[in-house]
XYZ file of C-alpha atoms in Angstrom:
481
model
C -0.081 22.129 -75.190
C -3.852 20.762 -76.318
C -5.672 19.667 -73.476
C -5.735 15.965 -73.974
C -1.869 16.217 -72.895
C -2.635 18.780 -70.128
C -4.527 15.874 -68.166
C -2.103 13.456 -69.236
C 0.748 15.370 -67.660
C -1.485 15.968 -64.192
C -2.358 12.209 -64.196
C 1.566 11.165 -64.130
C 1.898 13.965 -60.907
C -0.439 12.856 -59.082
C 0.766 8.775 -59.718
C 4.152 10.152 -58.598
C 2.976 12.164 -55.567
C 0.936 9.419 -54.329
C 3.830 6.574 -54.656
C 6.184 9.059 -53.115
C 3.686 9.648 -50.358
C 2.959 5.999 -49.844
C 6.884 4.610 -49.615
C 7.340 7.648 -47.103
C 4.822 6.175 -44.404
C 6.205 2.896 -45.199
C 10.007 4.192 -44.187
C 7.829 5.913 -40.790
C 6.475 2.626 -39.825
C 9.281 0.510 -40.123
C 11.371 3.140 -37.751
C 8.969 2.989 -35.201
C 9.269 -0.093 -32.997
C 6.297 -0.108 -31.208
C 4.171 -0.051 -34.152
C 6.023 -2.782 -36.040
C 4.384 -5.686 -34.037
C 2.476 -8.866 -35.347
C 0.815 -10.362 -32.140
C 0.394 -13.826 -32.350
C -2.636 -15.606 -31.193
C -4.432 -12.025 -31.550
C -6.801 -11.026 -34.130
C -6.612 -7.739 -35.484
C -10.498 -6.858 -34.759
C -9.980 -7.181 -31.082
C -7.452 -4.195 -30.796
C -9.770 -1.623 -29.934
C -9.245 1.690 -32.486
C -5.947 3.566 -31.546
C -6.667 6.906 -30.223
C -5.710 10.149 -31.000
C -1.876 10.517 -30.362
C -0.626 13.751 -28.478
C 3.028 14.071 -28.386
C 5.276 11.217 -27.351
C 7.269 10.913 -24.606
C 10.498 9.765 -23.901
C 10.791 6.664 -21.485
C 12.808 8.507 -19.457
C 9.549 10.793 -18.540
C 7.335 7.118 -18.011
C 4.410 7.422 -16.130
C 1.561 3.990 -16.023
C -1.710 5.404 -16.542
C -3.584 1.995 -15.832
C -3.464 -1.392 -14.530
C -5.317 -3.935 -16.575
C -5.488 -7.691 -15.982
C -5.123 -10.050 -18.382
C -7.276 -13.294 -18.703
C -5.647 -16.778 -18.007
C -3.711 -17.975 -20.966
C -2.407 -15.213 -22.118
C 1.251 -15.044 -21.725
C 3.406 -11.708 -20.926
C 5.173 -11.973 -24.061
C 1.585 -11.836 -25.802
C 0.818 -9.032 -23.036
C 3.663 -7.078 -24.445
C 2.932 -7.683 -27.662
C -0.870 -6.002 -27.035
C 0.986 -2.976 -25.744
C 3.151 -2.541 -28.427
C 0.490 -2.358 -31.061
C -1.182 0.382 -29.294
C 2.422 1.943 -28.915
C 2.222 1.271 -25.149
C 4.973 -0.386 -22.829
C 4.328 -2.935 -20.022
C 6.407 -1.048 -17.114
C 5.853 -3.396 -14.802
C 4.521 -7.440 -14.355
C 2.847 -8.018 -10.861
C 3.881 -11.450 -10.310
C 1.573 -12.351 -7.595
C -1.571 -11.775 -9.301
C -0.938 -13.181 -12.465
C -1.728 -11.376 -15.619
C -1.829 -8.205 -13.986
C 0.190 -5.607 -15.730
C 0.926 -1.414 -14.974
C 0.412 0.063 -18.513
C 2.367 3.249 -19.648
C 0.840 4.913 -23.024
C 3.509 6.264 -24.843
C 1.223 8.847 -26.763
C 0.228 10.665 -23.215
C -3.561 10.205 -24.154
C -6.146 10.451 -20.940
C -5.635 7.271 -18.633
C -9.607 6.760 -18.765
C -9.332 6.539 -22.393
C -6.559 4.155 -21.955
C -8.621 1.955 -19.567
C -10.948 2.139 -22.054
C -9.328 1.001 -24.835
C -7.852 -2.096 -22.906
C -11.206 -3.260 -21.596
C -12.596 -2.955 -25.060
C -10.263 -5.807 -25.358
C -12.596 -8.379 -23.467
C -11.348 -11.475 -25.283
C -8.092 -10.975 -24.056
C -8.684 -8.617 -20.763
C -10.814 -9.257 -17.283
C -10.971 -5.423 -16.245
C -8.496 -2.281 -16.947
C -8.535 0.331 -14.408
C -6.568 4.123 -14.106
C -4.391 4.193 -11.324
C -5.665 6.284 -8.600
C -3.710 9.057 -6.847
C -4.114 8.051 -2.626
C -3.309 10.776 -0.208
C -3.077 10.926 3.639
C -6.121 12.458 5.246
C -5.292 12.202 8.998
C -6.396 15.348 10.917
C -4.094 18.080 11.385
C -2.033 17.287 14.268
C -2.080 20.224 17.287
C 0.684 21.172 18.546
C 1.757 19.894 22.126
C 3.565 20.813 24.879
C 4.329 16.571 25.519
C 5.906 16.395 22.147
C 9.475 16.314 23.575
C 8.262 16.082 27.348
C 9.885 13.458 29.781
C 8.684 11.827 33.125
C 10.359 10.449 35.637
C 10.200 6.395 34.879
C 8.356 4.153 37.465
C 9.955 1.209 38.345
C 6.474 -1.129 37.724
C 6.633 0.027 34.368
C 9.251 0.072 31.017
C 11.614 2.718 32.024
C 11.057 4.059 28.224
C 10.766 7.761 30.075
C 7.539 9.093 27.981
C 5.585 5.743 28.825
C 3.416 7.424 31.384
C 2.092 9.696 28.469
C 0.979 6.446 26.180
C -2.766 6.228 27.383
C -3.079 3.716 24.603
C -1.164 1.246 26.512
C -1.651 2.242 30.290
C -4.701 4.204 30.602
C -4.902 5.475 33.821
C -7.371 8.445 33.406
C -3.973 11.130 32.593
C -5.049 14.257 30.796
C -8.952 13.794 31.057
C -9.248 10.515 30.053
C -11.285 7.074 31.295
C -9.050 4.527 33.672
C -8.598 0.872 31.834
C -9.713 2.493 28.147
C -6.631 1.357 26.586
C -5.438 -2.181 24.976
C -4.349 -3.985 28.124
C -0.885 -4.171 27.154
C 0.505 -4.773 30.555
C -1.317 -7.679 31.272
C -0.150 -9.023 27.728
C 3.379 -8.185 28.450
C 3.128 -10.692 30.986
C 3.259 -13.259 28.210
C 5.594 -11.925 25.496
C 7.215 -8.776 24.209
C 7.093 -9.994 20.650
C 9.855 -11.312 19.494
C 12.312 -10.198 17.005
C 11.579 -13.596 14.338
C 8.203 -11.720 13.502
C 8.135 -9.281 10.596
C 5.714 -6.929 10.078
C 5.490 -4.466 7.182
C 4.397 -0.873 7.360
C 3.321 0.252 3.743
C 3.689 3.964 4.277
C 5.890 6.727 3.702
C 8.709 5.141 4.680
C 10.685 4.565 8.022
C 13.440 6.547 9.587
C 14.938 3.580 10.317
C 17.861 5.234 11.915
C 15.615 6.857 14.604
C 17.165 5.816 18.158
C 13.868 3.997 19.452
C 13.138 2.004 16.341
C 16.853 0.727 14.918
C 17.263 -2.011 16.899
C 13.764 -3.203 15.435
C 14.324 -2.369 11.602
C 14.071 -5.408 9.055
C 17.606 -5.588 7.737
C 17.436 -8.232 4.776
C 19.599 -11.212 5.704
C 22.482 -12.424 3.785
C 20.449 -15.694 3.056
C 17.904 -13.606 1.334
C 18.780 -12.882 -2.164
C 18.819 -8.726 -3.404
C 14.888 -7.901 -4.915
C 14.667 -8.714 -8.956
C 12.043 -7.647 -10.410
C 12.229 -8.584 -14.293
C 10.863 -5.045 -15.206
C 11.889 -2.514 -13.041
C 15.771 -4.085 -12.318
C 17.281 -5.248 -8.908
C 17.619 -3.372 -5.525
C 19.797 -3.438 -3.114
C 17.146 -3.669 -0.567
C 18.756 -3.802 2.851
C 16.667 -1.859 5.089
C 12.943 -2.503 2.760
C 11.863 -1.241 -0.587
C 10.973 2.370 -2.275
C 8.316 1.770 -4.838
C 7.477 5.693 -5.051
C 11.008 5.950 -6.123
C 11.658 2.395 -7.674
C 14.364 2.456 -5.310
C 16.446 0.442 -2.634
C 16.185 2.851 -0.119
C 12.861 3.520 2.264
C 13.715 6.193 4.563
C 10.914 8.453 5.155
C 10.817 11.715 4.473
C 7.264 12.922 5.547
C 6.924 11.368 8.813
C 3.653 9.273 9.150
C 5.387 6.084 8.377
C 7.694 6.543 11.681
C 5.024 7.633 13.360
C 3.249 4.449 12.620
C 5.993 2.126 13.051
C 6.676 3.447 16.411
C 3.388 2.572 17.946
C 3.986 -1.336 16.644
C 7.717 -1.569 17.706
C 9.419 1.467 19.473
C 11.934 -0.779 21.307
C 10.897 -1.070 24.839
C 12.061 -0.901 28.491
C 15.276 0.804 26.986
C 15.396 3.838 28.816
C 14.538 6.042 25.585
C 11.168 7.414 24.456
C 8.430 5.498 24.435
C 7.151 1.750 24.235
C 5.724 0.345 21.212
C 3.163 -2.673 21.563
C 5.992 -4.351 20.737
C 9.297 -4.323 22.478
C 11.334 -6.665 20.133
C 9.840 -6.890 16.445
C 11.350 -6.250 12.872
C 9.346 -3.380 10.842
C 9.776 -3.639 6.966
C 9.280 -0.196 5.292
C 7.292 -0.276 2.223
C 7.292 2.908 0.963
C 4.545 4.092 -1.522
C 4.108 7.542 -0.362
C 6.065 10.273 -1.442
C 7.474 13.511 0.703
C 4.109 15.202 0.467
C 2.081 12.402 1.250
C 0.557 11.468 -2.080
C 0.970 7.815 -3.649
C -0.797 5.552 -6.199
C -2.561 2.795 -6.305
C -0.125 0.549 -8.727
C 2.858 1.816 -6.444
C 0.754 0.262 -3.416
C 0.505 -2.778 -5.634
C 4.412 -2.715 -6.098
C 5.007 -2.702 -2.650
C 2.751 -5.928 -1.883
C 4.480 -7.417 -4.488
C 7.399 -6.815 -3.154
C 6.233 -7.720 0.405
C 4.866 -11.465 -1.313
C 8.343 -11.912 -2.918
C 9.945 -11.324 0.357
C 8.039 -13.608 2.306
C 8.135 -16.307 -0.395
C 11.925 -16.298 -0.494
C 12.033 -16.526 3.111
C 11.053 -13.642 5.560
C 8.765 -14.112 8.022
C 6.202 -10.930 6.871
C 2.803 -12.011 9.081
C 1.339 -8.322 8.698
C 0.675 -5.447 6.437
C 0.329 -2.228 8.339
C -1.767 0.224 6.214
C -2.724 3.151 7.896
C -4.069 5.044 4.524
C -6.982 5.195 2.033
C -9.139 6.537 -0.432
C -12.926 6.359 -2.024
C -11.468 4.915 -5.117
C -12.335 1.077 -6.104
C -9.326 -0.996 -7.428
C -9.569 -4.137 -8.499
C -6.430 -4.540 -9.053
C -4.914 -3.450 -5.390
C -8.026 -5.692 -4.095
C -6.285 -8.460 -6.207
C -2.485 -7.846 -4.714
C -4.300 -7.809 -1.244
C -6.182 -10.898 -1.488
C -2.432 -12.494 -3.005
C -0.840 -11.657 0.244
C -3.165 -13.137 2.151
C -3.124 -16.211 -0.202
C 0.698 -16.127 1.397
C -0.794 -16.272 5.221
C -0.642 -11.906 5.467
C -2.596 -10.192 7.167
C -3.967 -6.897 6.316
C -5.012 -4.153 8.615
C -6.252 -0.820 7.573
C -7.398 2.415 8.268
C -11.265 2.870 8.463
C -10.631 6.568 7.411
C -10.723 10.035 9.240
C -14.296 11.450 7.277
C -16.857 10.584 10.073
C -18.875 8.872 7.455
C -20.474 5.575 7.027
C -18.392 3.348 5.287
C -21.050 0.975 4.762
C -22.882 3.276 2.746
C -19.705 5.188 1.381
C -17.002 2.780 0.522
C -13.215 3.438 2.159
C -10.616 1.632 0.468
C -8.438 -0.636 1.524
C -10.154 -0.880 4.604
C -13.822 -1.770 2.358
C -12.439 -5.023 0.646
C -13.957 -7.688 1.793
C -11.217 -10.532 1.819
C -10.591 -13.076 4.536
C -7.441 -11.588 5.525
C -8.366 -7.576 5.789
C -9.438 -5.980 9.032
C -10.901 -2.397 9.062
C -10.047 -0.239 12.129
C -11.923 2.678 13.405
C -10.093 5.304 16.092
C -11.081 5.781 19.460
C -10.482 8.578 22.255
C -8.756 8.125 25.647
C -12.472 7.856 26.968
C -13.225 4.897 25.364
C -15.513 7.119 22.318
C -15.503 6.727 18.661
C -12.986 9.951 17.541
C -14.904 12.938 16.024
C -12.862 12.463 13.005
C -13.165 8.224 12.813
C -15.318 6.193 9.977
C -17.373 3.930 11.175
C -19.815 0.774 9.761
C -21.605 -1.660 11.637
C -20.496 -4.636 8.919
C -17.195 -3.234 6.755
C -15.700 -1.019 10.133
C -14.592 -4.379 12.335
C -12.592 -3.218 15.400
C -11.887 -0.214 16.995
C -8.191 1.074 18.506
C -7.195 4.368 20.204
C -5.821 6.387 17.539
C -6.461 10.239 19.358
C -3.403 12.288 20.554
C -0.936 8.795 20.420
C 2.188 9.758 21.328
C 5.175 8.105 18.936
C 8.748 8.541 16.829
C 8.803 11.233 14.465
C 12.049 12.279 12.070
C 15.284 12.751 13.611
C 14.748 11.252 16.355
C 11.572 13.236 17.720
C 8.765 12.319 19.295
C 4.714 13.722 18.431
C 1.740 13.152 18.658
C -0.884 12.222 16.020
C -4.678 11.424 15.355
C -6.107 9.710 13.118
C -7.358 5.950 12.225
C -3.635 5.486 10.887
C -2.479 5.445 14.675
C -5.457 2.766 15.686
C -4.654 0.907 12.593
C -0.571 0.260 14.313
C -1.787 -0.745 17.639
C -4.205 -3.917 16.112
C -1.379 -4.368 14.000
C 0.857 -4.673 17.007
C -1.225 -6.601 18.614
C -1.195 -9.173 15.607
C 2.396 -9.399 16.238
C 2.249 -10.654 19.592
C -0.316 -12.800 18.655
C 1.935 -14.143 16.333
C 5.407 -14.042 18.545
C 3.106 -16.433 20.965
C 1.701 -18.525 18.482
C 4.381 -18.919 15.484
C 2.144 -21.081 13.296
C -1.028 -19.949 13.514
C -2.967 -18.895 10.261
C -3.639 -15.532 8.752
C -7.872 -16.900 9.314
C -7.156 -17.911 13.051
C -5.481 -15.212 13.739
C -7.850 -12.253 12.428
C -10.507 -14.597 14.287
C -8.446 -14.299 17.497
C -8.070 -11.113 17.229
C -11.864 -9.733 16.570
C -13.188 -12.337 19.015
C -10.860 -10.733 21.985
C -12.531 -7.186 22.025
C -13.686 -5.435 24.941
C -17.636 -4.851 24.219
C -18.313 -0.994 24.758
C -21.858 0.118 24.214
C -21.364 3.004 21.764
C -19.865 0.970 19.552
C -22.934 -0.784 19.035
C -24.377 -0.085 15.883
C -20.653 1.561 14.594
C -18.468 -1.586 14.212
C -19.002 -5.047 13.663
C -17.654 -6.667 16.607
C -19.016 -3.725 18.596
C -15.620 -3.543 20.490
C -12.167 -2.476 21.395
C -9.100 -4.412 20.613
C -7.775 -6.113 24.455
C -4.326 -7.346 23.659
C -4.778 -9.331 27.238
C -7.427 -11.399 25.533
C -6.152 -11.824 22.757
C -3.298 -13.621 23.998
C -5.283 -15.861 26.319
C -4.633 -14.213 29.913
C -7.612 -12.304 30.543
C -10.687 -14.207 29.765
């Protein structure tokens, strides 16, 4: 063969190699569905560069790395449209802040990458964020000999037969502690109970809503309340409150802390059992977000208010948010499902944080957001002192609560007690429930208002929280002055 038809014949192999190689990546793309995608109203150059993919996962294994939110205008089916192209799925719409959307890459890349890529996308995008992992950083509860202790009931009193050991409520210097340094809830018992039309939510790790003390004051969703739909994630039957760890219909708690803190707002009262919450008659919502060991994120929080906005728009009467956790982590995007719920006349308390730092000068979220319908509460002792464990901040730290050695439900129908801001965070939450049993109509503004304007003034607190004070139910419900 001369060597004129020696190149010929490498000139045809290489045509036919290359063709070959070009309808094979055609057959690839067109049997990959996420990639297959024209997005209308979106220009090409706006998709950021598609990073590097690792190996893909089935949905079965789905996991949302971020939460971005979408401009105005741009409509989910464009939103899923975006994903798509970068091989991403939209696993989940948050319909009360509109446009924002939990974002699951496909390829498994780095979430920061991922938030990236999406905020790259300003035309289209107003921030993208990774969801944060939040975990519960209440001190380590000591054991005590009171945990299952019982007293003889006094007939002045609820004959709930571990009353005498809740200092929070009747502080009458027991166990080393300061006469009168509690919330005043007998004098605000003179005026109402709370009342069993008042819902208030406790986004936690659930409820044992079977415990003995707290069933008859469980949220049980009423027949005239349709099951929860949510377009994404399916529907639930969600009788006793809503899983969003799980994605599931069922909230019971399987860690503890969410009991505990429902307890202190509604253990059923002057029942001969237990203990006394600040409310006798209430209904407690569970919103679970927090797993077994603890541990949540930040879009399941974000669920769970959704859920919680849903329920109260079709309906229930959800006046407060419990939220006795927290983190150092900024997100927009839970500050945005926050805000929402107040938008639907909720109120939002939260824990200050167990650090003993400055939260003015080191950010605690939830507790940090500044939104007319949050209120930040630091723990006190049964001497009336900020806890050695309690944030603090003279403007973002608003109110303080007794939150040391607070006796309340645990699983199976125990009893412990706990530190921590999570347990001051349930009595002001409490509190806001009487409030509201008393006054049915007033606002989410009126009532934070009433309740930081009803403190009693204590002089170390000068300096450590904004109102300088500890919450008095009394005052707050008009009876001591």
């Amino acid at each position: 063969m001369n060597r004129n038809n020696i190149w010929i014949h490498i000139g045809l192999a290489v045509v036919v190699i290359t063709t070959a190689a070009v309808l094979g990546q055609i057959r690839r793309w067109q049997s990959k569905p996420f990639l297959n995608v024209t997005v209308e109203n979106v220009q090409s150059d706006n998709i950021a560069p598609k990073r590097t993919k690792a190996p893909i996962r089935s949905q079965s294994d789905t996991q949302p790395e971020v939460m971005v939110k979408f401009r105005p205008g741009v409509k989910l089916s464009e939103i899923q449209k975006i994903a798509a192209k970068n091989n991403d799925l939209v696993e989940d719409n948050i319909e009360s802040v509109k446009g924002l959307v939990a974002i699951d890459d496909m390829d498994a890349a780095d979430m920061n990458a991922v938030a990236k890529q999406y905020a790259a996308m300003s035309e289209f995008v107003e921030y993208a964020e990774p969801i944060a992992v939040i975990k519960l950083d209440d001190p380590a509860r000591e054991l005590s000999a009171k945990d299952l202790k019982h007293r003889e009931p006094n007939d002045n009193l609820p004959n709930d037969p571990q009353f005498s050991d809740q200092w929070a409520l009747n502080n009458l210097g027991q166990d080393g502690g300061k006469a009168n340094a509690d919330i005043g809830a007998l004098k605000a018992w003179q005026k109402t109970h709370g009342t069993s039309d008042v819902v208030v939510a406790v986004l936690d790790t659930g409820v044992d809503y079977s415990h003995t003390d707290l069933a008859a004051n469980m949220w049980v969703r009423p027949d005239s309340i349709p099951q929860y739909t949510d377009d994404q994630l399916g529907t639930f039957n969600d009788l006793q409150g809503y899983d969003a760890d799980a994605n599931a219909g069922d909230p019971m708690d399987d860690n503890g802390h969410g009991t505990h803190c429902s307890g202190i707002i509604g253990a059923e009262g002057n029942n001969n059992e237990g203990i006394a919450g600040v409310n006798w008659n209430v209904e407690i919502m569970p919103l679970k977000f927090l797993g077994k060991g603890g541990f949540g994120t930040t879009k399941d929080a974000i669920e769970a208010i959704n859920y919680a906005i849903d329920r109260k728009q079709k309906g229930v009467n959800l006046r407060v948010i419990s939220a006795s956790w927290g983190s150092t982590s900024y997100s927009k995007a839970l500050e945005d499902a926050i805000r929402a719920a107040g938008e639907n006349g909720i109120l939002f308390v939260a824990a200050a944080g167990n650090a003993t730092t400055d939260n003015d000068k080191r950010p605690h979220y939830p507790s940090n957001y500044d939104l007319p319908n949050v209120i930040s509460v630091a723990s006190l002792d049964r001497n009336d002192a900020l806890s050695s464990f309690s944030n603090y901040g003279a403007k973002t730290v608003h109110i303080a609560a007794p939150g040391r050695e607070i006796l309340s439900t645990w699983l199976g129908d125990q009893y412990r007690e706990a530190s921590g801001t999570s347990m001051a965070t349930p009595q002001v939450s409490g509190v806001a429930a009487l409030i509201v049993a008393s006054e049915p109509n007033i606002s989410v503004e009126k009532l934070r208002e009433r309740i930081l304007k009803s403190v009693d003034k204590i002089d170390s607190l000068s300096g450590k929280v904004a109102t300088g004070g500890r919450i008095n139910a009394a005052k707050a419900l008009g009876i001591d002055k």
